[in-house]
Amino acid sequence: MEESRRPHLVVLSGAGISAESGIQTFRASDGLWADHPIEAVATPEAWTRDPERVLRFYDARRDQVRRARPNAAHRALAALETPGFRVSIITQNIDDLHERAGSRDVLHLHGEILQARSSVDPRLRYPLRRGGIRLGDVCDKGSQLRPDVVWFGESVPRFGEACDIAATADLLLVVGTSLAVMPAASLLEYVPLDTPCVLVDPEAHALAPPGVVRLDRPAGEGVPALVRHWRREGRLWVPETLFE
Ligand code: APR
């Protein structure tokens, strides 16, 4: 089948899709930012002020990611990558659970925790197959390595690429994000006007912008149900009554 004829599902995922895998979200009352102020661990100023604290913060998150396993939502999206459907994942997450579930087209808007990069040349990246980053670990140019993640106040280098992908969506599936962070949340504005959009999140009723179909379900329940429906129907659409 030609690429252009397969229905194209574009997914925008956030921390909520990995919650059932045991990875903390950010803005819940017991979320990551409740224990670690953003300005202390996830900004360029924090890196300049106390790089050791920043490295420890990301080492702890990297350990959590390595202990985690993809859940039913990650696996369902990977299973949809059949000759019948094209699936593009645009994730705000820095974990590798989409890839480990088998998704082959994953764009990380906010970087990847299992990679380090030079603090002077972002083109110099180094996979972290085991362990973390220590003060004194340097890139080929002799500069300290840092987590390959986008900090608050930094630009999102791959956002333009994500917009181009969103512009070719036949359906946009938004899963597990509070839509609190820009420019990621504005991706909904880049899908074609008549493209349906569904939001899967236990708080979807409170979060979904106008015109977005709400599925107030955890990702591990809502996403597999949608994927079963799409595979059975052979097309992407959002039924009003998915759960009776
Ligand atoms: N299934 C689906 N959604 C869930 C689940 C679940 N099991 N559990 C929680 N959620 C939802 C929450 O209701 C919330 O809407 O996931 C969302 C998580 O929101 P945030 O914690 O704000 O995470 P996210 O939207 O991914 O944050 C975006 O902000 O902090 C930065 O860079 C960080 O990429 C992150 C960005």
mmCIF file of C-alpha atoms and ligand atoms in Angstrom:
data_model
loop_
_atom_site.group_PDB
_atom_site.id
_atom_site.type_symbol
_atom_site.label_atom_id
_atom_site.label_comp_id
_atom_site.label_asym_id
_atom_site.label_seq_id
_atom_site.Cartn_x
_atom_site.Cartn_y
_atom_site.Cartn_z
ATOM 1 C CA MET A 1 0.000 0.000 0.000
ATOM 2 C CA GLU A 2 1.242 3.459 -0.741
ATOM 3 C CA GLU A 3 2.083 5.571 2.296
ATOM 4 C CA SER A 4 -0.389 8.276 1.406
ATOM 5 C CA ARG A 5 -3.383 5.858 1.310
ATOM 6 C CA ARG A 6 -2.993 4.292 4.790
ATOM 7 C CA PRO A 7 -5.023 6.077 7.522
ATOM 8 C CA HIS A 8 -2.478 8.064 9.562
ATOM 9 C CA LEU A 9 -2.833 8.125 13.334
ATOM 10 C CA VAL A 10 -0.781 10.811 15.051
ATOM 11 C CA VAL A 11 -0.357 10.410 18.807
ATOM 12 C CA LEU A 12 0.643 13.149 21.261
ATOM 13 C CA SER A 13 1.570 11.408 24.503
ATOM 14 C CA GLY A 14 2.551 12.745 27.913
ATOM 15 C CA ALA A 15 3.601 11.404 31.293
ATOM 16 C CA GLY A 16 0.162 9.842 31.899
ATOM 17 C CA ILE A 17 0.721 7.125 29.300
ATOM 18 C CA SER A 18 3.674 5.876 31.370
ATOM 19 C CA ALA A 19 1.951 6.265 34.775
ATOM 20 C CA GLU A 20 0.669 2.646 34.745
ATOM 21 C CA SER A 21 4.256 1.554 34.108
ATOM 22 C CA GLY A 22 5.228 3.085 37.443
ATOM 23 C CA ILE A 23 6.796 6.299 36.140
ATOM 24 C CA GLN A 24 5.763 9.443 38.044
ATOM 25 C CA THR A 25 3.842 12.183 36.277
ATOM 26 C CA PHE A 26 4.718 15.817 36.927
ATOM 27 C CA ARG A 27 1.724 17.847 38.063
ATOM 28 C CA ALA A 28 -0.236 15.388 40.175
ATOM 29 C CA SER A 29 -0.315 16.209 43.900
ATOM 30 C CA ASP A 30 2.339 13.499 44.424
ATOM 31 C CA GLY A 31 4.045 14.317 41.129
ATOM 32 C CA LEU A 32 7.680 14.930 40.343
ATOM 33 C CA TRP A 33 7.478 18.695 40.609
ATOM 34 C CA ALA A 34 5.996 18.415 44.089
ATOM 35 C CA ASP A 35 9.260 16.857 45.327
ATOM 36 C CA HIS A 36 11.718 18.674 43.080
ATOM 37 C CA PRO A 37 11.223 22.365 42.220
ATOM 38 C CA ILE A 38 11.585 22.798 38.453
ATOM 39 C CA GLU A 39 13.957 25.735 38.930
ATOM 40 C CA ALA A 40 16.280 23.540 41.002
ATOM 41 C CA VAL A 41 16.648 20.604 38.600
ATOM 42 C CA ALA A 42 15.257 21.330 35.128
ATOM 43 C CA THR A 43 16.556 24.705 33.917
ATOM 44 C CA PRO A 44 19.865 25.880 32.419
ATOM 45 C CA GLU A 45 20.324 28.088 35.512
ATOM 46 C CA ALA A 46 20.000 25.017 37.772
ATOM 47 C CA TRP A 47 22.650 23.279 35.654
ATOM 48 C CA THR A 48 25.036 26.204 36.037
ATOM 49 C CA ARG A 49 24.309 26.591 39.763
ATOM 50 C CA ASP A 50 24.374 22.918 40.886
ATOM 51 C CA PRO A 51 25.127 20.408 38.100
ATOM 52 C CA GLU A 52 25.601 17.601 40.628
ATOM 53 C CA ARG A 53 22.006 17.993 41.890
ATOM 54 C CA VAL A 54 20.696 18.037 38.317
ATOM 55 C CA LEU A 55 22.658 14.889 37.429
ATOM 56 C CA ARG A 56 21.343 13.095 40.553
ATOM 57 C CA PHE A 57 17.756 14.069 39.683
ATOM 58 C CA TYR A 58 18.037 12.609 36.194
ATOM 59 C CA ASP A 59 19.945 9.522 37.433
ATOM 60 C CA ALA A 60 16.972 8.738 39.708
ATOM 61 C CA ARG A 61 14.501 9.191 36.836
ATOM 62 C CA ARG A 62 16.680 7.067 34.548
ATOM 63 C CA ASP A 63 16.656 4.267 37.136
ATOM 64 C CA GLN A 64 12.837 4.471 37.287
ATOM 65 C CA VAL A 65 12.666 4.225 33.473
ATOM 66 C CA ARG A 66 15.021 1.240 33.377
ATOM 67 C CA ARG A 67 12.854 -0.574 35.977
ATOM 68 C CA ALA A 68 9.646 0.207 34.102
ATOM 69 C CA ARG A 69 8.010 -1.910 31.400
ATOM 70 C CA PRO A 70 5.738 -0.753 28.573
ATOM 71 C CA ASN A 71 2.053 -1.055 29.483
ATOM 72 C CA ALA A 72 -1.060 -2.007 27.478
ATOM 73 C CA ALA A 73 -1.337 1.494 26.009
ATOM 74 C CA HIS A 74 2.215 1.489 24.616
ATOM 75 C CA ARG A 75 1.726 -2.043 23.312
ATOM 76 C CA ALA A 76 -1.623 -1.277 21.665
ATOM 77 C CA LEU A 77 -0.146 1.654 19.724
ATOM 78 C CA ALA A 78 2.744 -0.517 18.561
ATOM 79 C CA ALA A 79 0.294 -3.265 17.514
ATOM 80 C CA LEU A 80 -1.619 -0.766 15.346
ATOM 81 C CA GLU A 81 1.469 -0.372 13.121
ATOM 82 C CA THR A 82 0.117 -2.851 10.595
ATOM 83 C CA PRO A 83 -0.048 -2.638 6.781
ATOM 84 C CA GLY A 84 -3.453 -1.040 7.367
ATOM 85 C CA PHE A 85 -2.387 1.929 9.485
ATOM 86 C CA ARG A 86 0.461 4.434 9.715
ATOM 87 C CA VAL A 87 1.212 5.489 13.310
ATOM 88 C CA SER A 88 3.388 8.492 14.253
ATOM 89 C CA ILE A 89 4.132 8.966 17.949
ATOM 90 C CA ILE A 90 5.029 12.454 19.142
ATOM 91 C CA THR A 91 5.854 12.180 22.822
ATOM 92 C CA GLN A 92 6.703 14.703 25.525
ATOM 93 C CA ASN A 93 8.149 11.798 27.518
ATOM 94 C CA ILE A 94 11.861 11.191 27.838
ATOM 95 C CA ASP A 95 11.408 7.465 28.569
ATOM 96 C CA ASP A 96 11.811 4.780 25.897
ATOM 97 C CA LEU A 97 8.627 2.816 26.614
ATOM 98 C CA HIS A 98 7.068 3.516 23.205
ATOM 99 C CA GLU A 99 10.188 2.128 21.509
ATOM 100 C CA ARG A 100 10.418 -0.853 23.863
ATOM 101 C CA ALA A 101 6.752 -1.653 23.097
ATOM 102 C CA GLY A 102 7.714 -1.790 19.399
ATOM 103 C CA SER A 103 6.677 1.615 18.023
ATOM 104 C CA ARG A 104 9.040 2.488 15.198
ATOM 105 C CA ASP A 105 8.170 6.137 14.508
ATOM 106 C CA VAL A 106 8.710 8.047 17.767
ATOM 107 C CA LEU A 107 9.646 11.729 18.034
ATOM 108 C CA HIS A 108 10.754 12.909 21.473
ATOM 109 C CA LEU A 109 9.875 16.610 21.762
ATOM 110 C CA HIS A 110 11.614 16.969 25.144
ATOM 111 C CA GLY A 111 14.590 14.682 24.552
ATOM 112 C CA GLU A 112 15.595 11.231 25.785
ATOM 113 C CA ILE A 113 16.811 10.347 29.278
ATOM 114 C CA LEU A 114 18.806 7.352 27.988
ATOM 115 C CA GLN A 115 21.093 9.681 26.060
ATOM 116 C CA ALA A 116 23.727 12.170 27.170
ATOM 117 C CA ARG A 117 24.838 15.130 25.113
ATOM 118 C CA SER A 118 27.609 17.675 25.030
ATOM 119 C CA SER A 119 26.851 20.856 26.960
ATOM 120 C CA VAL A 120 28.494 22.927 24.186
ATOM 121 C CA ASP A 121 27.534 21.074 20.994
ATOM 122 C CA PRO A 122 24.021 19.499 20.945
ATOM 123 C CA ARG A 123 24.999 17.467 17.889
ATOM 124 C CA LEU A 124 27.319 15.359 20.072
ATOM 125 C CA ARG A 125 25.070 12.684 21.629
ATOM 126 C CA TYR A 126 26.055 9.520 23.520
ATOM 127 C CA PRO A 127 23.721 6.595 24.394
ATOM 128 C CA LEU A 128 23.649 5.708 28.106
ATOM 129 C CA ARG A 129 23.362 1.928 27.966
ATOM 130 C CA ARG A 130 24.075 1.590 31.678
ATOM 131 C CA GLY A 131 24.813 3.905 34.587
ATOM 132 C CA GLY A 132 24.363 7.664 34.527
ATOM 133 C CA ILE A 133 26.323 10.862 33.909
ATOM 134 C CA ARG A 134 29.021 11.959 36.334
ATOM 135 C CA LEU A 135 30.765 15.284 36.763
ATOM 136 C CA GLY A 136 33.921 14.885 34.719
ATOM 137 C CA ASP A 137 32.264 12.825 31.944
ATOM 138 C CA VAL A 138 33.097 14.895 28.885
ATOM 139 C CA CYS A 139 32.212 14.985 25.183
ATOM 140 C CA ASP A 140 34.702 14.743 22.319
ATOM 141 C CA LYS A 141 35.262 18.477 22.665
ATOM 142 C CA GLY A 142 36.168 18.109 26.341
ATOM 143 C CA SER A 143 32.956 19.654 27.653
ATOM 144 C CA GLN A 144 30.841 18.222 30.506
ATOM 145 C CA LEU A 145 28.093 15.842 29.410
ATOM 146 C CA ARG A 146 24.465 16.683 30.339
ATOM 147 C CA PRO A 147 21.158 14.829 30.048
ATOM 148 C CA ASP A 148 19.840 14.956 26.464
ATOM 149 C CA VAL A 149 16.572 16.567 27.596
ATOM 150 C CA VAL A 150 14.933 19.949 26.927
ATOM 151 C CA TRP A 151 14.897 22.110 30.071
ATOM 152 C CA PHE A 152 12.416 24.867 30.826
ATOM 153 C CA GLY A 153 13.528 27.995 29.027
ATOM 154 C CA GLU A 154 15.249 26.044 26.253
ATOM 155 C CA SER A 155 13.937 25.799 22.703
ATOM 156 C CA VAL A 156 12.237 22.615 21.459
ATOM 157 C CA PRO A 157 14.372 21.829 18.388
ATOM 158 C CA ARG A 158 12.049 19.184 16.894
ATOM 159 C CA PHE A 159 8.758 21.093 17.268
ATOM 160 C CA GLY A 160 8.709 22.130 13.588
ATOM 161 C CA GLU A 161 9.109 18.501 12.553
ATOM 162 C CA ALA A 162 6.250 17.547 14.917
ATOM 163 C CA CYS A 163 3.984 20.198 13.345
ATOM 164 C CA ASP A 164 4.676 18.778 9.871
ATOM 165 C CA ILE A 165 3.671 15.322 11.123
ATOM 166 C CA ALA A 166 0.509 16.650 12.831
ATOM 167 C CA ALA A 167 -0.490 18.342 9.569
ATOM 168 C CA THR A 168 -0.827 14.885 7.936
ATOM 169 C CA ALA A 169 -2.990 13.311 10.672
ATOM 170 C CA ASP A 170 -6.258 11.601 9.815
ATOM 171 C CA LEU A 171 -6.908 11.396 13.546
ATOM 172 C CA LEU A 172 -5.051 12.897 16.533
ATOM 173 C CA LEU A 173 -4.942 10.801 19.705
ATOM 174 C CA VAL A 174 -3.837 12.783 22.791
ATOM 175 C CA VAL A 175 -2.954 10.548 25.747
ATOM 176 C CA GLY A 176 -1.912 11.364 29.311
ATOM 177 C CA THR A 177 -0.959 15.011 29.107
ATOM 178 C CA SER A 178 -2.280 17.977 31.052
ATOM 179 C CA LEU A 179 -1.576 20.153 27.983
ATOM 180 C CA ALA A 180 0.133 22.553 30.402
ATOM 181 C CA VAL A 181 3.382 23.040 28.495
ATOM 182 C CA MET A 182 4.042 24.957 25.301
ATOM 183 C CA PRO A 183 4.811 24.595 22.519
ATOM 184 C CA ALA A 184 3.876 20.877 22.816
ATOM 185 C CA ALA A 185 0.230 21.566 23.742
ATOM 186 C CA SER A 186 -0.222 23.812 20.704
ATOM 187 C CA LEU A 187 0.290 20.810 18.439
ATOM 188 C CA LEU A 188 -3.501 20.359 18.451
ATOM 189 C CA GLU A 189 -3.690 23.508 16.333
ATOM 190 C CA TYR A 190 -1.527 21.999 13.589
ATOM 191 C CA VAL A 191 -3.789 19.145 12.587
ATOM 192 C CA PRO A 192 -6.061 19.763 9.568
ATOM 193 C CA LEU A 193 -9.342 21.475 10.502
ATOM 194 C CA ASP A 194 -11.557 18.459 9.861
ATOM 195 C CA THR A 195 -9.272 15.988 11.654
ATOM 196 C CA PRO A 196 -11.009 14.333 14.621
ATOM 197 C CA CYS A 197 -9.180 14.466 17.961
ATOM 198 C CA VAL A 198 -9.690 12.300 21.037
ATOM 199 C CA LEU A 199 -8.182 12.787 24.485
ATOM 200 C CA VAL A 200 -7.626 9.748 26.726
ATOM 201 C CA ASP A 201 -7.022 10.763 30.353
ATOM 202 C CA PRO A 202 -8.922 10.132 33.615
ATOM 203 C CA GLU A 203 -9.300 13.927 33.745
ATOM 204 C CA ALA A 204 -10.231 14.342 30.067
ATOM 205 C CA HIS A 205 -13.559 16.000 30.993
ATOM 206 C CA ALA A 206 -11.616 18.833 32.664
ATOM 207 C CA LEU A 207 -8.766 19.069 30.130
ATOM 208 C CA ALA A 208 -10.150 18.557 26.648
ATOM 209 C CA PRO A 209 -10.348 21.731 24.535
ATOM 210 C CA PRO A 210 -13.663 22.349 22.716
ATOM 211 C CA GLY A 211 -14.304 19.947 19.840
ATOM 212 C CA VAL A 212 -12.089 17.210 21.297
ATOM 213 C CA VAL A 213 -13.786 13.905 22.148
ATOM 214 C CA ARG A 214 -13.164 13.029 25.806
ATOM 215 C CA LEU A 215 -12.405 9.528 27.016
ATOM 216 C CA ASP A 216 -12.174 9.677 30.831
ATOM 217 C CA ARG A 217 -10.166 6.481 31.140
ATOM 218 C CA PRO A 218 -6.646 5.492 32.110
ATOM 219 C CA ALA A 219 -4.414 5.019 29.062
ATOM 220 C CA GLY A 220 -4.061 1.278 29.732
ATOM 221 C CA GLU A 221 -7.827 0.878 29.280
ATOM 222 C CA GLY A 222 -8.807 3.599 26.804
ATOM 223 C CA VAL A 223 -6.044 3.176 24.223
ATOM 224 C CA PRO A 224 -6.377 -0.606 23.748
ATOM 225 C CA ALA A 225 -10.179 -0.190 23.435
ATOM 226 C CA LEU A 226 -9.741 2.432 20.710
ATOM 227 C CA VAL A 227 -7.109 0.345 18.884
ATOM 228 C CA ARG A 228 -9.333 -2.763 18.988
ATOM 229 C CA HIS A 229 -12.142 -0.676 17.511
ATOM 230 C CA TRP A 230 -9.955 0.808 14.737
ATOM 231 C CA ARG A 231 -8.499 -2.565 13.778
ATOM 232 C CA ARG A 232 -11.959 -4.158 13.701
ATOM 233 C CA GLU A 233 -13.351 -1.306 11.562
ATOM 234 C CA GLY A 234 -10.218 -0.892 9.426
ATOM 235 C CA ARG A 235 -10.503 2.890 9.764
ATOM 236 C CA LEU A 236 -9.777 5.698 12.255
ATOM 237 C CA TRP A 237 -12.820 7.306 13.810
ATOM 238 C CA VAL A 238 -14.007 8.029 17.350
ATOM 239 C CA PRO A 239 -17.262 6.322 18.288
ATOM 240 C CA GLU A 240 -19.381 8.120 20.863
ATOM 241 C CA THR A 241 -20.068 4.947 22.803
ATOM 242 C CA LEU A 242 -16.837 3.036 23.205
ATOM 243 C CA PHE A 243 -17.636 1.967 26.759
ATOM 244 C CA GLU A 244 -21.153 0.976 27.605
HETATM 245 N N1 APR B 1 -3.652 7.290 31.974
HETATM 246 C C1 APR B 1 -3.806 8.437 31.257
HETATM 247 N N2 APR B 1 -3.539 9.660 31.763
HETATM 248 C C2 APR B 1 -3.117 9.720 33.043
HETATM 249 C C3 APR B 1 -2.937 8.570 33.849
HETATM 250 C C4 APR B 1 -3.226 7.321 33.251
HETATM 251 N N3 APR B 1 -3.095 6.171 33.939
HETATM 252 N N4 APR B 1 -2.499 8.983 35.076
HETATM 253 C C5 APR B 1 -2.405 10.335 35.026
HETATM 254 N N5 APR B 1 -2.782 10.777 33.811
HETATM 255 C C6 APR B 1 -2.842 12.145 33.312
HETATM 256 C C7 APR B 1 -3.113 13.213 34.335
HETATM 257 O O1 APR B 1 -4.517 13.346 34.563
HETATM 258 C C8 APR B 1 -2.532 14.438 33.631
HETATM 259 O O2 APR B 1 -3.494 15.065 32.809
HETATM 260 O O3 APR B 1 -1.575 12.452 32.763
HETATM 261 C C9 APR B 1 -1.422 13.870 32.753
HETATM 262 C C10 APR B 1 -0.028 14.187 33.237
HETATM 263 O O4 APR B 1 0.156 15.572 33.175
HETATM 264 P P1 APR B 1 1.589 16.167 33.574
HETATM 265 O O5 APR B 1 2.032 15.563 34.853
HETATM 266 O O6 APR B 1 1.481 17.647 33.464
HETATM 267 O O7 APR B 1 2.583 15.620 32.440
HETATM 268 P P2 APR B 1 2.763 16.150 30.960
HETATM 269 O O8 APR B 1 1.499 16.726 30.439
HETATM 270 O O9 APR B 1 3.393 15.054 30.186
HETATM 271 O O10 APR B 1 3.846 17.337 31.144
HETATM 272 C C11 APR B 1 4.343 17.937 29.965
HETATM 273 O O11 APR B 1 5.907 19.228 31.248
HETATM 274 O O12 APR B 1 7.135 19.035 33.121
HETATM 275 C C12 APR B 1 7.238 19.119 31.760
HETATM 276 O O13 APR B 1 8.857 18.258 30.294
HETATM 277 C C13 APR B 1 7.859 17.873 31.197
HETATM 278 O O14 APR B 1 7.184 16.588 29.265
HETATM 279 C C14 APR B 1 6.712 17.201 30.477
HETATM 280 C C15 APR B 1 5.775 18.345 30.155
#
